[in-house]
Structure formats: structure tokens, C-alpha cells
């Protein structure tokens, strides 16, 4: 037992080599880049919407496709028939603090790169992974709420449902495709880079 | 040559008599001609013009709507009618003429007579910005914006001008468009003179309208005082003929009555050649006199702006070819077209090679400027070009289209110009105008020709005595013309323009960010009804499937002003606002705000409803206008 703890402690005290440090900086860069691309896209098709209606989810905003983001309005207009609350930027309060969490992770990554210690890498990897899983959970919960808090006086009564998180599904006359986008891949890449940073310095000695 | 012409004229006269006396005969012939189409030909024709469901046409065809006062939009090659653009006539289908903006444009007029649409050009190519068209009846000209296919401006009635038939034709960079009068009247208008003194007391007018290159806004530039000839058609120069505009006229006899006889006595009529750049300079130098606020140039006092040239009797079209070198006049009562050479015209002007003058304006020596008379057939009206050196002339009397070769001709060809006639295609019936895709540009698309026939009799299932016109689509890509499709239009296309779909960039919705209407409302919180004296103003939102507010209260005697904003941003989400019993229907496109006013003269509860089917709950999209008796306190609407 003591040996195990000792080796763990030794591991956490391992210094980071140059490769690992660079990987951490790259991970930070990937997170910064992710701000500029959508994380997720929900794409709805119906006979009268041949090009589809798009909804792009960024870490800090939601945006409709079409000219001037008109698809968001269109989706809201359609949703009002089933009594779904309009999707409004202001209601997504997580989008107000998410950038700060990302900022924190970026700081921690840079800190790890500068301090050059395995413990910092483990910290930020853990926080990052937790935050990723939490975000997807929160996103799913959002969808659940939107699909379940339907106005009972809506013109069309439908059974409460959860809009699709990932995959393709038929909802009434719409086919919905919901898939991660470039920013999500950037974040996955960032997590992987952090993991690799640890991996490449796993045998370093003080 | 002369006896030959006479013989042809006699045949022409005979053909006219035959067609007038024996309509039934022509009908039978067409039926048998129809049966003569073989299965293989049928397949070829169908495949050439077929646009499968879901596929799109390659070209827009803008037909003038004649006395319907509208422009029709069709597709080529399908010939399917796609849309109607109301211009001079109210059109409840799009709410045109019901809201304040379009009512103001129309003024007190309820119709117009649209003859010749003209696409705007830059460097002699269609630039896809605007379509202009004239109103022959009330002397106006309109501009349609091709970004949204809507009429944006109506200029007129133009002073000192009656019957702006020879219009609207744009210059190579859309600097000007020209309108010349078909009718002459005593001037200034309002003055009464005896039509017996027509030659002395009446005048025609050529009007130059300036087009603002930024926004297309039209304004009167100058006019040229003309003798009382009946100006018919026009085209503008390009390349070597840049700076000139060519006008045909009939009634060189200057008859004031029974024109059918009295205006058809001379062997030739005079075409007018206007040096519009020189005229613009003269107008800028105030060389004319101001009549009704317009600088009017007298061409006998301002030399160098106008010349005449004799052309075939009673001409119609006067068409410059894509190179700008050849100007072809059709003589309705002559079996040939007159081909003029711009180099020779310029030389004749420079050398003062004149054959007398007409009212102080030189007449160019015909033999010095003519390149040849091409025996195309009976009743040539209008000529179009494919850009490959071929011309296509409509023959009204013959009911034919003749394809012929433009100069330069070989000496052998010159000796016998029947040899430049390449092909003939019968059309049904009595073709007036014809259009080749892009003919009036320097690079015609070619490929398609549409014949606009004045008579459709017997070609379609009977619809009673009021009959449509017929259009026929002819494939001109090969050596021989091939008829491929036929369609019918409402009265009455006189001319058309064909432009490739790729050269236009229309929008599908009005972007919210562009709506600058101060009365637009986008949020339910901004809607509502307010009163100021006896003016009641409602700001209303139309959105699937409701009006916000859906109740408007007012008193009898009030003036009700309604601003409706369609806050949709999805294509084809159009809403209407029709008010029961008030002769009102406004149609609002996505992102658009429209304003209408109505004086409330009767008490009652008047339903209003969405007139343009929008959604599954369209029928539910309705509300009430409650008009209370005078003096009764009005409940505030929510
Ligand atoms: Cu509606």
C-alpha cells in the first residue's frame, strides 16, 4: 500500500518534458479556437424546408442558420404551435459562465506548462473531463426541459418528448439531425492533448 | 426591283384578304399541321422544353402585359407562367394598389398599356438590376427592381408627350431611356386645335429620361420636339453606333384622320436617328426652350442632334445588331427589311450627303446609307439576333419567322439577297414581336426565340370569345429553326426580354436588418392601437398564425391607419390583411411593412383575416375591426 502511494506521489512529482509542455500549450490554443466554431448543430428537414433549418450551438451563444440567423426565428415560430418555449439566448445562462470556465481551464493549462509538473496536468485533465461530461449532461437536461414544459394551451397537443441530442430522428414532419461540430472536435482534441502531455512525461525523473 | 416589290405587295394584299375572309380555313390547316407531328418529333420537342417537377428553367422571360398594365414572368424553356408583376394596374394578388406606397405610385390611374420592357445594361450586357417598361396610354414609364421583382417608381405622366409607344429603350450603360410618341397632339397639351390642321398644329416628342446609376431613380432629362409622325419603335446604338438612338415612324403623310388609308400612301417612311450625346450637351447648354419644366430642343435650330433616313413603308422594329454595325428596320407593308450601315450613316452625316430635308432636319441619302433590302417575306415587324451573325424577323402577314444572314455579304449574295434568307418557320398566328434571348446585348445568349403571336384562335381549348395570345418557343441553336413548345398568355405581350437566371440575384425575404420603416414593429410589446384626434393608428404584427393585436377599436368618422409588419424571415411566408366590406387587401411579404389608410364610414364589427394562405392555422389567422358609433368611448385594444 505504502509502495503504491509512494509511486503515485512520485508520479505526480514528475517533471514535464518539452513535448508535454508544448502539447499543453496546443491544448490551450485548441480551446481558444473552439470559441469561433459551433459545438453542435441541429439540422431539421421537412418537405417545405428542403435546405433545412439549422441551429448552431456555440459555447457562448446559439445561432440560427439562414440569412441573418433567420432559422432560429423560424424554429421558434414552428415550435410555438406545439407550445414549446422560444429558444432565446438570454435563457441559456450557462452560456454566460461557460467562457469563464474555459478561460480557467486555459489558465490552468498554461500554468501546468510553465510549472512543468505532472500533478498540474492531472488536475486540469480531471477538471476538463468533468466539465465536458457535465456540459453534455446540462445540454441534455436543457433539451428535456424544452420538450417537456409545453404550453398546455398550444394549438397542437403532442406528447412531451426530448429533442435528439445526437443522431437522426423523425419528429412529426421533420427529420432531425443532431451532431457535434468542429468546436466539439477541437475540445475532444484538447482533452486528448492533455492526456498525451501526461503520457509523454510518464517516465520522466526529477 | 420595283415590279418585284409590287408583285409581292399584291401577294401580301391577297394574303391579308385571305386571312381576313377565311379564319376557319386557317384553323383547319393548323389542326392538320398538328397531326403531322410524328412521334419522334413529339419526343424531341417535349424533351427540349420539358422542365421536370423540381427542376428549374434556365432563363427568365419578361413579357409586357399590354393593356393589362402588368409584366408577366415566365420560364424558358418551359414557357410556364411563374409570376405577375403589377405595374400600372392594381393587383389584389400581391396587394398592389391597396397600400399607401403603391397607391401613391399609381395615382388616380387604374390601368396602363405596357408595350416594351427593357432590362438595364452595363457595357451593353444585362446587369440584372432593373426592368423598365412604358405605359403607352398615360405616358408613363416604370422601374421594376429585379432584386425583389417589385415596381419601385412610376415616372409621369410625362409632359408634352402623348402615347409613349416607342419606349422604353435603354442606352448601353443605362444612362438614359428613350420614349417617343406614337400620337401627336397640339402643344402645350390642353390646347385645342382641329385635327384637320394636323400637320401644322400637332407635334410629337422624343423624351430622354435620365437613370440614376446608383438607385435607378428616373428623372426627365430633355425632350426633342418632333413633327407629327407616329413614332413606333426604337433601339439604341452600341460599339460603332454608340451614342445614337434609332426610331421608326409611320404616317410621313402626316394625316390627321383615316390613317389606315391616309398614312399609307408614300412608298417609304422616315426613321429618326438621334445623336443623344449631342442632344444631352445641347440640353445642358440650355439650347432649347423650357416647356412644362422640361428643356425642349427644336432640332431645326440645334443642328447635329437629329437626322432622318427613309426606310420601308410603315415600319415597326428598328433593331441594332449585337455588334452595333447594322440597324434593321422592318416595313410592315413591304416584303423586305431595310439594313442600314452605321459607318455609312456616319460618313453621310460627315459629308453632308443629304437628300433634302424635312422641317429643317436633313434627310440622309438613302442609297448612301443602305446596305441592302432583304426579301424576308410579307409584313416584317421586328428583328432579333443570335450573336452568330443571324437575324430573325417576324412576319405578321405571312405568320412566319424568317432567319437570314446579316452583312457583310459577298458580291454574289448582294446581287441576289434572296440567297441570304436561310430558313422560315410558320407560327400560329400573326406574329407581332419576337424575342431572342439577350438579342439587344452585345453577347446574345441565342439558343431560344419566343414568338409572340397576336392571334391564338383555335390553338387551345375554347375559352369563349375572349381569347388569350399565343407564344411559341423556337430552338435556334441549329441551322434550321425548331418549334418546341407553345403557351398562352393573358392580353397582351408586345415585346419581351429574356435573361439567364444566373444573371439575376433576387432575394427571397426582406432581411429584418434592412427594414427601415419607422412604423415597423417586430415585438408584440411594440404593437398596439393609439389615437390622436380622430386618427387611429394601429401597429400590427403578422406572424404564423395570428395578428397582434387581433382587435382594433375605433369610431365611425375616424381615419384608421394600419402599419402591418410581417415579421417572418422564412421564404414564401406571405400574409395578407383583408378587411371585410372595406375594399381592402394588403399583402405583406416576409420582413416587409406596409401601411394602409381607410376612412371609417360605417359602424359595425368587421372581420379582418389573412388572405394569403400561410400555415396549417391560416384559417384561424383573423381578427376584428370594431367600429363604434361616434362619441361612444372606445375600449382600449390590447
Ligand atoms: Cu397568414
Short mmCIF file of N, CA, C and O and ligand atoms in Angstrom, two decimals, chain A residues 81, chain B residues 542-547 566 568 573-577 609-615 617-619 621-622, ligand 1:
data_model
loop_
_atom_site.label_atom_id
_atom_site.label_comp_id
_atom_site.label_asym_id
_atom_site.label_seq_id
_atom_site.Cartn_x
_atom_site.Cartn_y
_atom_site.Cartn_z
N UNK A 81 -46.34 26.35 -32.18
CA UNK A 81 -47.56 25.56 -32.44
C UNK A 81 -47.71 24.40 -31.46
O UNK A 81 -48.81 23.98 -31.16
N UNK B 542 -47.91 40.58 -38.20
CA UNK B 542 -48.48 39.37 -38.80
C UNK B 542 -47.42 38.29 -38.71
O UNK B 542 -46.30 38.48 -39.17
N UNK B 543 -47.78 37.18 -38.10
CA UNK B 543 -46.85 36.06 -37.97
C UNK B 543 -47.71 34.80 -37.86
O UNK B 543 -48.84 34.86 -37.40
N UNK B 544 -47.19 33.68 -38.34
CA UNK B 544 -47.97 32.45 -38.25
C UNK B 544 -48.45 32.23 -36.83
O UNK B 544 -47.62 32.22 -35.91
N UNK B 545 -49.67 32.05 -36.55
CA UNK B 545 -50.83 32.24 -37.42
C UNK B 545 -51.74 33.24 -36.72
O UNK B 545 -52.83 32.91 -36.28
N UNK B 546 -51.24 34.45 -36.54
CA UNK B 546 -52.02 35.43 -35.80
C UNK B 546 -51.66 36.86 -36.19
O UNK B 546 -50.59 37.10 -36.75
N UNK B 547 -52.58 37.75 -35.90
CA UNK B 547 -52.27 39.17 -35.95
C UNK B 547 -52.15 39.65 -34.51
O UNK B 547 -52.94 39.26 -33.66
N UNK B 566 -44.87 42.01 -41.41
CA UNK B 566 -44.76 40.55 -41.46
C UNK B 566 -43.38 40.23 -40.90
O UNK B 566 -42.37 40.48 -41.55
N UNK B 568 -42.00 37.46 -40.32
CA UNK B 568 -41.39 36.19 -40.74
C UNK B 568 -40.08 36.48 -41.48
O UNK B 568 -39.92 37.52 -42.12
N UNK B 573 -43.40 32.85 -46.70
CA UNK B 573 -44.32 33.02 -45.57
C UNK B 573 -44.98 34.39 -45.70
O UNK B 573 -44.65 35.34 -44.99
N UNK B 574 -45.89 34.45 -46.65
CA UNK B 574 -46.55 35.70 -47.00
C UNK B 574 -47.88 35.76 -46.26
O UNK B 574 -48.59 34.76 -46.19
N UNK B 575 -48.19 36.91 -45.71
CA UNK B 575 -49.50 37.09 -45.08
C UNK B 575 -50.27 38.20 -45.78
O UNK B 575 -49.68 39.12 -46.34
N UNK B 576 -51.58 38.07 -45.75
CA UNK B 576 -52.43 39.12 -46.31
C UNK B 576 -53.22 39.77 -45.19
O UNK B 576 -53.32 39.23 -44.08
N UNK B 577 -53.74 40.95 -45.46
CA UNK B 577 -54.59 41.62 -44.47
C UNK B 577 -55.81 42.13 -45.24
O UNK B 577 -55.78 43.19 -45.85
N UNK B 609 -58.79 39.32 -41.93
CA UNK B 609 -58.22 37.97 -41.96
C UNK B 609 -57.04 37.90 -42.91
O UNK B 609 -56.87 38.75 -43.77
N UNK B 610 -56.24 36.86 -42.70
CA UNK B 610 -55.09 36.65 -43.57
C UNK B 610 -55.59 36.11 -44.90
O UNK B 610 -56.28 35.09 -44.94
N UNK B 611 -55.27 36.81 -45.98
CA UNK B 611 -55.77 36.40 -47.29
C UNK B 611 -54.81 35.49 -48.04
O UNK B 611 -55.19 34.87 -49.02
N UNK B 612 -53.57 35.44 -47.61
CA UNK B 612 -52.58 34.64 -48.34
C UNK B 612 -52.26 33.38 -47.53
O UNK B 612 -51.61 33.46 -46.49
N UNK B 613 -52.75 32.24 -48.00
CA UNK B 613 -52.66 31.01 -47.21
C UNK B 613 -51.23 30.79 -46.70
O UNK B 613 -50.29 30.68 -47.48
N UNK B 614 -51.09 30.73 -45.39
CA UNK B 614 -49.74 30.75 -44.85
C UNK B 614 -49.37 29.50 -44.09
O UNK B 614 -48.22 29.08 -44.08
N UNK B 615 -50.31 28.87 -43.40
CA UNK B 615 -49.92 27.82 -42.45
C UNK B 615 -51.12 26.93 -42.16
O UNK B 615 -52.23 27.22 -42.59
N UNK B 617 -52.73 26.77 -39.61
CA UNK B 617 -53.76 27.51 -38.88
C UNK B 617 -54.05 28.86 -39.54
O UNK B 617 -54.40 29.84 -38.88
N UNK B 618 -53.87 28.88 -40.85
CA UNK B 618 -54.14 30.09 -41.63
C UNK B 618 -55.59 30.55 -41.46
O UNK B 618 -55.86 31.74 -41.31
N UNK B 619 -56.50 29.59 -41.47
CA UNK B 619 -57.92 29.96 -41.34
C UNK B 619 -58.18 30.67 -40.02
O UNK B 619 -59.07 31.49 -39.91
N UNK B 621 -56.20 32.72 -38.64
CA UNK B 621 -55.48 33.99 -38.59
C UNK B 621 -56.45 35.11 -38.95
O UNK B 621 -56.60 35.47 -40.12
N UNK B 622 -57.13 35.61 -37.95
CA UNK B 622 -58.17 36.61 -38.18
C UNK B 622 -58.35 37.49 -36.96
O UNK B 622 -57.79 37.21 -35.90
CU1 LIG C 1 -51.22 34.28 -42.72
#
